CSV table of C-alpha atoms and ligand atoms in Angstrom, one decimal:
chain,number,residue,atom,x,y,z
A,166,MET,CA,0.1,0.1,0.2
A,167,THR,CA,2.6,2.2,0.7
A,168,ILE,CA,4.3,2.1,-2.3
A,169,LEU,CA,1.6,3.9,-4.2
A,170,THR,CA,1.8,7.0,-1.9
A,171,THR,CA,2.7,9.9,-3.7
A,172,GLY,CA,4.5,13.0,-2.8
A,173,ARG,CA,5.9,16.3,-4.5
A,174,ILE,CA,9.4,16.6,-5.0
A,175,PHE,CA,11.8,18.7,-7.1
A,176,ASP,CA,15.1,16.8,-7.5
A,177,ILE,CA,17.0,13.7,-6.7
A,178,MET,CA,20.5,14.1,-6.8
A,179,LYS,CA,23.1,11.5,-6.7
A,180,TYR,CA,26.4,11.0,-5.4
A,181,SER,CA,26.0,13.8,-2.7
A,182,ILE,CA,28.8,14.2,-0.1
A,183,HIS,CA,27.3,16.8,2.0
A,184,ASP,CA,23.9,15.3,3.3
A,185,GLY,CA,25.5,13.0,5.9
A,186,PRO,CA,28.0,10.2,5.8
A,187,GLY,CA,29.5,8.4,2.8
A,188,ILE,CA,27.9,8.6,-0.7
A,189,ARG,CA,24.4,9.5,-0.5
A,190,THR,CA,21.3,10.1,-2.9
A,191,THR,CA,19.5,13.2,-1.8
A,192,VAL,CA,15.5,13.4,-2.4
A,193,PHE,CA,14.4,17.0,-2.4
A,194,PHE,CA,10.8,17.6,-1.1
A,195,LYS,CA,8.8,20.4,-2.5
A,196,GLY,CA,7.0,22.7,-0.1
A,197,CYS,CA,8.3,24.9,3.1
A,198,PRO,CA,6.9,26.3,5.8
A,199,LEU,CA,10.1,28.7,6.2
A,200,ASN,CA,11.4,31.6,3.9
A,201,CYS,CA,14.9,32.1,4.6
A,202,TRP,CA,16.4,35.0,3.0
A,203,TRP,CA,19.6,32.9,2.1
A,204,CYS,CA,17.8,30.1,0.6
A,205,HIS,CA,19.8,28.4,-1.9
A,206,ASN,CA,16.6,26.2,-3.5
A,207,PRO,CA,14.2,28.5,-4.1
A,208,GLU,CA,12.2,26.0,-6.0
A,209,SER,CA,11.8,24.0,-3.0
A,210,GLN,CA,9.5,26.9,-1.4
A,211,ALA,CA,6.2,26.6,-2.8
A,212,MET,CA,4.2,23.6,-2.7
A,213,GLY,CA,2.7,23.3,-6.3
A,214,GLN,CA,4.7,23.1,-9.3
A,215,GLU,CA,6.4,26.1,-11.1
A,216,ILE,CA,8.3,27.0,-14.0
A,217,MET,CA,11.9,27.6,-14.3
A,218,LEU,CA,13.4,29.8,-17.4
A,219,TRP,CA,17.1,29.7,-18.4
A,220,GLU,CA,16.8,33.1,-20.2
A,221,ASP,CA,20.5,32.5,-21.4
A,222,LYS,CA,19.9,29.3,-22.8
A,223,CYS,CA,17.3,30.0,-25.1
A,224,ILE,CA,18.4,29.9,-29.1
A,225,GLY,CA,15.0,32.2,-30.1
A,226,CYS,CA,13.8,29.2,-32.0
A,227,GLY,CA,10.0,29.9,-31.2
A,228,ASP,CA,9.1,26.5,-30.7
A,229,CYS,CA,7.5,26.9,-27.5
A,230,LEU,CA,5.6,29.7,-28.7
A,231,LYS,CA,4.2,27.8,-31.3
A,232,THR,CA,3.3,24.9,-28.7
A,233,CYS,CA,1.9,26.7,-25.7
A,234,PRO,CA,-1.8,25.7,-25.5
A,235,TYR,CA,-2.7,28.5,-23.4
A,236,GLY,CA,-0.9,31.7,-25.1
A,237,ALA,CA,1.3,31.9,-21.9
A,238,ILE,CA,4.5,32.6,-24.2
A,239,VAL,CA,4.7,35.9,-26.0
A,240,ASN,CA,7.5,37.2,-28.5
A,241,VAL,CA,8.6,40.8,-27.4
A,242,ASP,CA,11.3,42.2,-29.8
A,243,GLY,CA,12.4,38.9,-30.8
A,244,ALA,CA,12.4,37.3,-27.3
A,245,GLN,CA,10.1,34.6,-26.1
A,246,LEU,CA,8.6,35.9,-22.9
A,247,THR,CA,6.4,33.7,-20.5
A,248,VAL,CA,3.5,35.3,-18.9
A,249,ARG,CA,3.3,33.6,-15.7
A,250,GLU,CA,0.1,34.3,-14.6
A,251,ASN,CA,-1.2,32.6,-18.0
A,252,CYS,CA,1.0,29.3,-17.4
A,253,ARG,CA,-1.0,26.5,-16.7
A,254,LEU,CA,2.2,24.3,-16.3
A,255,CYS,CA,1.3,21.7,-18.5
A,256,GLY,CA,4.9,21.0,-19.2
A,257,GLU,CA,4.3,21.1,-23.2
A,258,CYS,CA,6.7,23.6,-24.1
A,259,LYS,CA,9.4,22.0,-21.9
A,260,LYS,CA,9.3,18.8,-24.5
A,261,VAL,CA,9.7,21.0,-27.8
A,262,CYS,CA,12.6,23.0,-26.0
A,263,HIS,CA,15.7,21.3,-27.6
A,264,ALA,CA,17.9,24.0,-25.7
A,265,GLY,CA,16.7,22.8,-22.3
A,266,ALA,CA,15.6,26.6,-21.2
A,267,ARG,CA,12.5,25.5,-19.9
A,268,VAL,CA,11.6,23.0,-16.8
A,269,VAL,CA,8.5,22.5,-15.0
A,270,VAL,CA,9.8,21.7,-11.3
A,271,GLY,CA,7.5,19.8,-8.7
A,272,GLU,CA,6.7,16.5,-10.2
A,273,LYS,CA,4.2,14.0,-8.3
A,274,VAL,CA,6.4,10.9,-8.0
A,275,THR,CA,5.1,7.5,-6.3
A,276,VAL,CA,7.1,5.7,-3.3
A,277,VAL,CA,8.0,3.3,-5.8
A,278,GLU,CA,9.4,5.6,-8.3
A,279,VAL,CA,11.6,7.4,-5.8
A,280,MET,CA,12.9,3.6,-4.5
A,281,LYS,CA,13.9,2.6,-7.5
A,282,GLU,CA,16.0,5.9,-8.0
A,283,ILE,CA,17.3,5.1,-4.6
A,284,GLU,CA,18.2,1.8,-4.9
A,285,LYS,CA,20.1,2.2,-8.2
A,286,ASP,CA,23.3,3.3,-5.8
A,287,ILE,CA,23.0,0.5,-3.1
A,288,VAL,CA,26.7,-0.6,-4.1
A,289,PHE,CA,27.8,2.9,-3.3
A,290,TYR,CA,26.1,3.3,-0.1
A,291,GLU,CA,27.4,0.0,1.2
A,292,GLU,CA,31.1,0.7,0.1
A,293,SER,CA,31.2,4.2,1.4
A,294,GLY,CA,29.0,3.9,4.5
A,295,GLY,CA,26.3,6.0,2.7
A,296,GLY,CA,22.5,6.0,2.2
A,297,VAL,CA,19.9,8.5,1.5
A,298,THR,CA,19.0,11.9,2.2
A,299,PHE,CA,15.4,13.2,2.2
A,300,SER,CA,15.7,16.9,2.3
A,301,GLY,CA,14.1,20.0,0.8
A,302,GLY,CA,12.0,22.4,1.8
A,303,GLU,CA,10.9,20.6,4.2
A,304,PRO,CA,10.3,16.9,4.0
A,305,LEU,CA,7.8,16.7,7.1
A,306,MET,CA,5.4,19.0,4.9
A,307,GLN,CA,4.5,15.3,3.4
A,308,PRO,CA,4.8,13.0,6.4
A,309,GLY,CA,2.9,10.2,4.8
A,310,PHE,CA,5.2,10.1,1.7
A,311,LEU,CA,8.1,10.6,3.4
A,312,ASN,CA,7.1,7.7,6.7
A,313,ALA,CA,6.5,5.4,3.4
A,314,LEU,CA,10.2,6.2,1.6
A,315,LEU,CA,11.6,5.4,5.5
A,316,GLU,CA,9.7,2.5,5.8
A,317,ASN,CA,11.0,1.1,2.5
A,318,CYS,CA,14.4,2.1,3.2
A,319,ARG,CA,14.5,0.4,6.7
A,320,GLU,CA,13.1,-2.7,5.0
A,321,LYS,CA,15.9,-2.5,2.7
A,322,GLU,CA,18.9,-2.0,5.2
A,323,ILE,CA,19.5,1.7,3.3
A,324,HIS,CA,20.8,4.5,5.9
A,325,THR,CA,18.5,7.3,6.4
A,326,ALA,CA,19.0,10.7,7.1
A,327,VAL,CA,16.5,13.3,7.1
A,328,ASP,CA,17.4,17.3,7.1
A,329,THR,CA,14.6,19.1,8.6
A,330,THR,CA,14.1,22.6,9.4
A,331,GLY,CA,12.3,21.3,12.6
A,332,LEU,CA,9.2,23.2,11.8
A,333,ALA,CA,6.6,20.1,11.8
A,334,LYS,CA,3.7,18.6,13.7
A,335,SER,CA,5.4,17.2,16.9
A,336,ASP,CA,3.7,13.9,16.4
A,337,ASP,CA,4.7,13.6,12.9
A,338,LEU,CA,8.5,14.0,13.7
A,339,LEU,CA,8.1,11.7,16.7
A,340,ARG,CA,6.9,9.2,14.3
A,341,ILE,CA,9.2,9.1,11.9
A,342,ALA,CA,12.0,9.2,14.6
A,343,SER,CA,12.4,5.7,14.9
A,344,LYS,CA,12.6,4.8,11.4
A,345,THR,CA,15.3,7.2,10.8
A,346,ASP,CA,19.1,6.7,11.4
A,347,LEU,CA,20.4,10.2,11.6
A,348,PHE,CA,18.7,13.9,11.9
A,349,LEU,CA,20.2,17.0,10.3
A,350,TYR,CA,18.2,19.6,12.2
A,351,ASP,CA,18.8,23.2,11.4
A,352,LEU,CA,18.9,26.2,13.7
A,353,LYS,CA,19.2,29.4,12.7
A,354,LEU,CA,18.3,32.0,15.0
A,355,MET,CA,17.7,31.8,19.0
A,356,ASP,CA,16.4,35.1,19.1
A,357,PRO,CA,12.2,34.9,18.4
A,358,GLU,CA,12.1,38.2,16.5
A,359,GLU,CA,15.2,37.8,14.4
A,360,HIS,CA,14.2,34.4,13.6
A,361,ARG,CA,10.6,35.6,12.5
A,362,LYS,CA,12.2,38.6,10.5
A,363,TYR,CA,14.6,36.4,8.7
A,364,THR,CA,12.6,33.0,8.1
A,365,GLY,CA,9.2,34.4,8.1
A,366,VAL,CA,8.2,32.4,11.4
A,367,SER,CA,8.8,31.9,14.9
A,368,ASN,CA,11.1,29.3,16.4
A,369,LYS,CA,9.3,28.5,19.4
A,370,GLN,CA,8.0,25.0,17.8
A,371,ILE,CA,11.4,24.4,16.1
A,372,LEU,CA,12.9,24.5,19.7
A,373,ALA,CA,10.4,22.3,21.2
A,374,ASN,CA,10.4,19.8,18.6
A,375,LEU,CA,14.1,19.5,18.9
A,376,ARG,CA,14.0,19.1,22.7
A,377,ALA,CA,11.1,16.7,22.1
A,378,LEU,CA,13.1,14.6,19.4
A,379,SER,CA,16.4,14.7,21.3
A,380,GLN,CA,14.4,12.6,24.0
A,381,SER,CA,13.9,9.9,21.8
A,382,HIS,CA,16.5,9.8,19.3
A,383,GLY,CA,20.2,10.1,19.9
A,384,ASN,CA,21.7,10.5,16.4
A,385,ILE,CA,21.2,14.4,16.0
A,386,VAL,CA,23.4,16.4,14.2
A,387,VAL,CA,22.5,20.4,14.7
A,388,ARG,CA,23.4,22.4,11.2
A,389,ILE,CA,24.0,26.3,11.7
A,390,PRO,CA,24.1,28.3,8.5
A,391,VAL,CA,26.4,31.1,9.1
A,392,ILE,CA,25.2,34.0,7.5
A,393,PRO,CA,27.1,37.3,7.5
A,394,GLY,CA,25.1,40.1,9.2
A,395,VAL,CA,22.3,37.8,10.0
A,396,ASN,CA,23.2,35.4,12.2
A,397,ASP,CA,27.4,35.3,13.0
A,398,ASN,CA,27.1,37.0,15.8
A,399,ARG,CA,28.6,35.7,19.3
A,400,GLU,CA,25.4,36.1,21.0
A,401,ASN,CA,23.2,34.3,18.8
A,402,ILE,CA,26.2,31.4,18.3
A,403,LEU,CA,26.7,31.2,22.4
A,404,SER,CA,23.0,30.5,22.9
A,405,THR,CA,22.7,28.4,20.2
A,406,GLY,CA,25.5,26.2,21.8
A,407,GLU,CA,24.2,26.5,25.2
A,408,PHE,CA,20.8,25.2,24.2
A,409,VAL,CA,22.0,22.3,22.6
A,410,SER,CA,24.5,21.5,25.3
A,411,GLY,CA,21.6,20.4,27.4
A,412,LEU,CA,19.9,18.0,24.4
A,413,SER,CA,21.3,14.8,24.9
A,414,GLY,CA,20.3,13.4,21.4
A,415,VAL,CA,22.5,15.9,19.8
A,416,ARG,CA,26.2,14.7,18.9
A,417,GLU,CA,27.7,17.1,16.9
A,418,ILE,CA,27.1,20.8,15.2
A,419,ASN,CA,27.9,21.6,12.0
A,420,LEU,CA,28.7,24.9,11.3
A,421,LEU,CA,27.7,25.9,7.3
A,422,PRO,CA,29.2,28.6,5.5
A,423,TYR,CA,26.9,31.0,3.6
A,424,HIS,CA,27.2,30.6,-0.2
A,425,LYS,CA,25.5,32.1,-3.3
A,426,ALA,CA,25.2,28.9,-5.1
A,427,GLY,CA,21.5,29.1,-5.8
A,428,ILE,CA,21.3,33.0,-6.3
A,429,HIS,CA,20.4,32.4,-10.2
A,430,LYS,CA,17.6,30.4,-9.6
A,431,TYR,CA,15.8,33.4,-8.1
A,432,GLN,CA,16.0,35.0,-11.6
A,433,ARG,CA,14.7,31.9,-13.4
A,434,LEU,CA,11.6,31.6,-11.1
A,435,ALA,CA,11.2,35.3,-11.3
A,436,LYS,CA,11.5,35.8,-7.7
A,437,THR,CA,13.8,38.1,-5.9
A,438,TYR,CA,16.7,37.5,-3.7
A,439,SER,CA,16.9,39.1,-0.5
A,440,LEU,CA,20.7,39.2,0.3
A,441,PRO,CA,22.2,40.1,-2.9
A,442,GLU,CA,25.5,42.1,-1.3
A,443,THR,CA,26.5,39.3,1.2
A,444,LYS,CA,29.4,37.9,0.7
A,445,PRO,CA,30.6,34.1,2.0
A,446,PRO,CA,32.2,34.4,5.6
A,447,ALA,CA,35.9,34.5,6.3
A,448,ASN,CA,37.4,31.1,7.1
A,449,GLU,CA,39.1,33.2,10.4
A,450,THR,CA,35.4,34.1,11.2
A,451,MET,CA,34.3,30.4,10.9
A,452,ASP,CA,37.3,29.3,13.1
A,453,GLU,CA,36.2,32.0,15.8
A,454,LEU,CA,32.8,31.1,15.7
A,455,ALA,CA,34.0,27.5,16.3
A,456,GLU,CA,36.1,28.7,19.1
A,457,GLU,CA,33.1,30.3,20.8
A,458,LEU,CA,31.1,27.6,20.5
A,459,LYS,CA,33.8,25.4,21.9
A,460,ARG,CA,33.4,27.2,25.3
A,461,VAL,CA,30.1,26.5,25.7
A,462,SER,CA,29.2,23.3,24.5
A,463,TYR,CA,30.9,20.0,24.8
A,464,LYS,CA,29.7,18.5,21.4
A,465,MET,CA,31.7,18.1,18.5
A,466,ILE,CA,32.2,21.0,16.4
A,467,LYS,CA,32.7,20.8,12.8
A,468,ILE,CA,33.0,23.6,10.1
A,469,GLY,CA,31.1,22.3,6.9
A,470,GLY,CA,28.5,19.5,6.6
B,133,SF4,S1,4.2,24.7,-19.1
B,133,SF4,FE1,2.3,24.8,-20.4
B,133,SF4,S2,1.3,26.8,-20.2
B,133,SF4,FE2,3.2,26.8,-19.1
B,133,SF4,S3,4.4,28.3,-20.6
B,133,SF4,FE3,4.8,26.0,-21.0
B,133,SF4,S4,3.6,25.3,-22.4
B,133,SF4,FE4,2.5,27.3,-21.7
B,134,SF4,S1,11.7,26.2,-27.3
B,134,SF4,FE1,13.6,27.1,-25.9
B,134,SF4,S2,14.9,27.7,-27.4
B,134,SF4,FE2,13.2,27.3,-28.6
B,134,SF4,S3,12.4,29.8,-28.1
B,134,SF4,FE3,11.5,28.4,-26.7
B,134,SF4,S4,12.7,29.0,-24.8
B,134,SF4,FE4,13.8,29.5,-26.2
């Protein structure tokens, strides 16, 4: 029954080495309850499908315009422009665009389809101590789908990690805990108002969920994305370290340096990036923050994922 459960994803990435131990397959779920200013996967945020456009790849053949059944593509001075309000996400234009300039992201897939992809690389997981990571977006926005995938992986003895924002129903989080080998749990800001400003939501439930999870799960890695000018101050790092120190299930804290890798995706989605001027933190800053953390936390501290 669970293999027929469907969910919406926007990517399956093979041979990942940043989302848990060993070589991993990362399944990216669509939909996120947060709206972080630095998000490098803006296509993850909306629950529904979206069209992404690579204007630089377009060779101007006009095939998409002729094909679109809804008149959502218009020619303006020789360029094919997409009127997003008219687009019904049918995907017909993608089929005829041989330049690869048009993609509809967020397809619906079954558990069996995803498992097929995951199982292709079992040999790599076994050799490297890797497995599969469910990420997003927020995988717990589709709890039934996530639960079914975790159950299938457990049956096949595939190591699983869930990369979560922590904003989910506590019942859903605790239900999957016994089927998940590793949690990668993001903590962005400890100050509730700052958290709301930069992510759009309160951190109350996120912190409560981490407390509850750490009572029933002993393999949690807390990940702090270090965003210059947002959360890289001593006060935030120390209060995060102090909070995490009291949680027995957290074994490690990772400091993840901000990067701009996803910035071009905003243009492809006609969205605005909120931190255009922000630069990645210097190595010295990362080292200093790691030292600060060590002062208040006995957990293992690592820079990077
Ligand atoms: S996805 Fe469909 S409706 Fe949207 S632009 Fe392409 S062909 Fe037109
Ligand atoms: S089909 Fe692709 S390459 Fe041709 S005009 Fe449309 S977007 Fe450009």
